[in-house]
Amino acid sequence: MARTPTQPYSSTSGSGKQAGGRVAGAVPVPPPTSAGSAAPRAGGAPMLMPQGQHSGKPGMGITRPFLLIGSRSRAHLHLVSSTVSKSHAALVRSDGGVYIRDLASRTHVLVNGKPVKEATLKSGDYVGIGSFSFKFFDPTAGRAASAGARPAVPAALEVEGSTEPLPLEGRATVIGRRPTCDISLI
């Protein structure tokens, strides 16, 4: 089976139209100018810097509280590839920093080469989404750490017809038809 070459990433506005090379709610950041500079300057928003075949493309500042990553045209970060699910992952920015959540994707989310369901990102982490790879930088990490991340509050979902409530683990719960969802409807 021949593999389709990966197209460069693109971005869309909330209306689904091309946003001129920008991610809706994200700020493009120029790539590092010299081989020795690994991180963008401090003081800005957390960001994803493209790596691998997309290295040198502008980074994306994460300024929204929620950023949908996927191959669907209305995703905030639209990655054009058959290796990326329509709704592949979510980046969530909160007082405790930034975390990524796999949305029951076909090819998973990798953080530092390991598949994760949910992970808090630290500056310097490598994030893999399908055939795309990014390096995460968070110049606000010191301020977020001093604020202190709050642990998820234990919760349960009461299901009609069930005698026991269904415990909800983690910060987000994915409900859907795939067996890899936290709550599978099939």
Short mmCIF file of C-alpha atoms in Angstrom, two decimals:
data_model
loop_
_atom_site.label_atom_id
_atom_site.label_comp_id
_atom_site.label_asym_id
_atom_site.label_seq_id
_atom_site.Cartn_x
_atom_site.Cartn_y
_atom_site.Cartn_z
CA MET A 1 0.00 0.00 0.00
CA ALA A 2 1.58 3.28 -1.09
CA ARG A 3 1.80 6.01 1.51
CA THR A 4 0.67 9.49 0.64
CA PRO A 5 3.38 12.05 1.35
CA THR A 6 2.58 14.26 4.30
CA GLN A 7 1.41 17.76 3.44
CA PRO A 8 2.58 20.75 5.48
CA TYR A 9 0.43 21.66 8.43
CA SER A 10 -2.16 24.34 7.98
CA SER A 11 -4.52 26.16 10.22
CA THR A 12 -8.07 27.39 10.06
CA SER A 13 -10.23 29.91 11.77
CA GLY A 14 -13.30 28.84 13.71
CA SER A 15 -15.30 29.30 10.51
CA GLY A 16 -13.31 26.53 8.82
CA LYS A 17 -11.67 28.95 6.34
CA GLN A 18 -7.91 29.22 5.93
CA ALA A 19 -6.58 31.78 8.40
CA GLY A 20 -3.61 32.98 6.38
CA GLY A 21 -1.17 30.46 7.83
CA ARG A 22 -2.19 31.17 11.40
CA VAL A 23 -3.78 28.97 14.01
CA ALA A 24 -6.96 30.53 15.36
CA GLY A 25 -6.13 31.78 18.83
CA ALA A 26 -2.43 31.01 18.40
CA VAL A 27 0.38 33.38 17.60
CA PRO A 28 2.98 32.38 14.97
CA VAL A 29 6.51 32.55 16.33
CA PRO A 30 9.51 32.73 14.02
CA PRO A 31 11.81 29.70 14.06
CA PRO A 32 15.15 29.90 15.91
CA THR A 33 17.65 31.88 13.84
CA SER A 34 20.79 29.90 14.60
CA ALA A 35 21.49 26.21 15.02
CA GLY A 36 22.52 26.84 18.62
CA SER A 37 19.31 28.52 19.76
CA ALA A 38 16.94 25.76 20.82
CA ALA A 39 14.14 27.77 22.40
CA PRO A 40 12.29 30.94 21.51
CA ARG A 41 12.77 33.89 23.82
CA ALA A 42 11.19 33.82 27.26
CA GLY A 43 8.18 35.87 28.28
CA GLY A 44 5.67 34.76 25.63
CA ALA A 45 2.93 32.15 25.50
CA PRO A 46 3.62 28.40 25.58
CA MET A 47 4.23 27.14 22.04
CA LEU A 48 4.72 24.17 19.73
CA MET A 49 7.74 24.35 17.42
CA PRO A 50 7.55 22.07 14.33
CA GLN A 51 10.33 19.46 14.12
CA GLY A 52 11.46 16.91 11.54
CA GLN A 53 10.42 17.60 7.95
CA HIS A 54 8.53 20.73 9.08
CA SER A 55 11.46 22.15 11.05
CA GLY A 56 11.97 25.82 10.25
CA LYS A 57 8.24 26.55 9.92
CA PRO A 58 6.84 29.14 12.34
CA GLY A 59 5.98 27.94 15.83
CA MET A 60 2.47 28.25 17.21
CA GLY A 61 1.86 30.16 20.42
CA ILE A 62 -0.82 28.53 22.57
CA THR A 63 -2.98 31.43 23.72
CA ARG A 64 -6.38 29.70 23.78
CA PRO A 65 -7.57 27.71 26.82
CA PHE A 66 -8.53 24.82 24.47
CA LEU A 67 -6.86 23.92 21.16
CA LEU A 68 -8.21 21.08 19.00
CA ILE A 69 -5.60 19.27 16.89
CA GLY A 70 -6.75 17.10 14.00
CA SER A 71 -7.17 16.55 10.29
CA ARG A 72 -10.67 18.04 10.13
CA SER A 73 -10.65 21.43 8.47
CA ARG A 74 -12.25 23.12 11.49
CA ALA A 75 -9.52 21.98 13.90
CA HIS A 76 -7.62 24.88 15.49
CA LEU A 77 -4.41 23.15 14.41
CA HIS A 78 -5.25 21.46 11.11
CA LEU A 79 -2.69 18.75 10.27
CA VAL A 80 -3.23 17.43 6.75
CA SER A 81 -2.30 13.74 6.80
CA SER A 82 -3.95 10.32 6.76
CA THR A 83 -1.95 9.55 9.93
CA VAL A 84 -3.88 12.21 11.89
CA SER A 85 -7.42 11.52 13.15
CA LYS A 86 -10.15 14.11 12.49
CA SER A 87 -10.16 15.04 16.18
CA HIS A 88 -6.78 13.67 17.25
CA ALA A 89 -5.86 15.53 20.44
CA ALA A 90 -6.65 18.53 22.60
CA LEU A 91 -4.20 20.94 24.20
CA VAL A 92 -5.62 22.52 27.33
CA ARG A 93 -4.00 25.57 28.91
CA SER A 94 -4.83 26.29 32.54
CA ASP A 95 -3.25 27.86 35.60
CA GLY A 96 -1.30 24.65 36.15
CA GLY A 97 0.35 24.78 32.69
CA VAL A 98 -0.52 22.92 29.49
CA TYR A 99 -1.63 19.34 29.11
CA ILE A 100 -2.40 17.25 26.06
CA ARG A 101 -5.22 14.69 25.82
CA ASP A 102 -5.48 11.96 23.19
CA LEU A 103 -9.07 11.97 21.88
CA ALA A 104 -9.14 8.21 21.12
CA SER A 105 -7.07 8.73 17.98
CA ARG A 106 -6.05 5.90 15.66
CA THR A 107 -2.30 6.56 15.88
CA HIS A 108 -2.13 7.91 19.45
CA VAL A 109 -0.33 10.91 20.89
CA LEU A 110 3.35 10.50 21.72
CA VAL A 111 5.15 12.54 24.35
CA ASN A 112 8.90 11.99 24.29
CA GLY A 113 8.35 8.90 22.13
CA LYS A 114 5.86 7.19 24.46
CA PRO A 115 2.12 6.86 23.78
CA VAL A 116 0.05 8.79 26.32
CA LYS A 117 -3.63 9.16 27.05
CA GLU A 118 -3.11 12.41 28.95
CA ALA A 119 0.10 14.20 29.96
CA THR A 120 1.19 17.51 31.43
CA LEU A 121 3.71 19.05 29.04
CA LYS A 122 7.02 20.41 30.26
CA SER A 123 9.28 22.73 28.32
CA GLY A 124 11.47 20.66 26.00
CA ASP A 125 9.00 17.75 25.60
CA TYR A 126 8.63 16.28 22.12
CA VAL A 127 5.03 15.75 20.98
CA GLY A 128 4.11 13.37 18.13
CA ILE A 129 0.75 13.65 16.35
CA GLY A 130 0.58 11.14 13.49
CA SER A 131 3.54 11.85 11.21
CA PHE A 132 4.06 15.34 12.68
CA SER A 133 6.42 16.16 15.53
CA PHE A 134 6.70 19.28 17.65
CA LYS A 135 8.86 20.48 20.52
CA PHE A 136 6.95 22.15 23.34
CA PHE A 137 8.32 25.32 24.96
CA ASP A 138 6.75 27.06 27.94
CA PRO A 139 8.40 30.33 28.94
CA THR A 140 5.68 30.71 31.60
CA ALA A 141 6.59 27.39 33.32
CA GLY A 142 8.16 29.04 36.37
CA ARG A 143 5.07 31.18 36.98
CA ALA A 144 2.70 28.22 36.45
CA ALA A 145 4.69 26.02 38.85
CA SER A 146 4.57 28.71 41.55
CA ALA A 147 0.77 28.93 41.17
CA GLY A 148 0.57 25.17 41.81
CA ALA A 149 -1.42 22.78 39.65
CA ARG A 150 -4.56 21.55 41.31
CA PRO A 151 -5.19 17.80 41.15
CA ALA A 152 -8.33 16.56 39.44
CA VAL A 153 -11.29 16.32 41.79
CA PRO A 154 -12.61 12.74 42.10
CA ALA A 155 -15.87 12.40 40.21
CA ALA A 156 -18.31 9.73 39.07
CA LEU A 157 -20.95 9.44 36.39
CA GLU A 158 -24.29 7.95 37.37
CA VAL A 159 -25.56 5.75 34.55
CA GLU A 160 -29.26 4.96 34.35
CA GLY A 161 -29.83 1.23 34.83
CA SER A 162 -26.46 0.69 36.55
CA THR A 163 -26.10 -0.03 40.26
CA GLU A 164 -22.61 1.47 40.56
CA PRO A 165 -21.52 4.95 39.49
CA LEU A 166 -18.80 5.02 36.82
CA PRO A 167 -15.63 6.65 38.23
CA LEU A 168 -14.14 9.42 36.09
CA GLU A 169 -10.35 9.49 36.14
CA GLY A 170 -8.05 12.22 34.89
CA ARG A 171 -8.83 15.78 33.92
CA ALA A 172 -10.93 14.93 30.84
CA THR A 173 -13.15 12.00 29.86
CA VAL A 174 -13.59 10.95 26.23
CA ILE A 175 -16.99 9.46 25.39
CA GLY A 176 -17.45 7.90 21.95
CA ARG A 177 -17.83 4.84 19.73
CA ARG A 178 -14.19 3.74 19.68
CA PRO A 179 -13.18 1.04 22.15
CA THR A 180 -10.22 3.26 23.16
CA CYS A 181 -12.56 5.94 24.56
CA ASP A 182 -12.79 6.24 28.34
CA ILE A 183 -16.50 5.49 27.99
CA SER A 184 -17.31 3.46 24.87
CA LEU A 185 -20.90 3.69 23.66
CA ILE A 186 -20.73 0.41 21.78
#
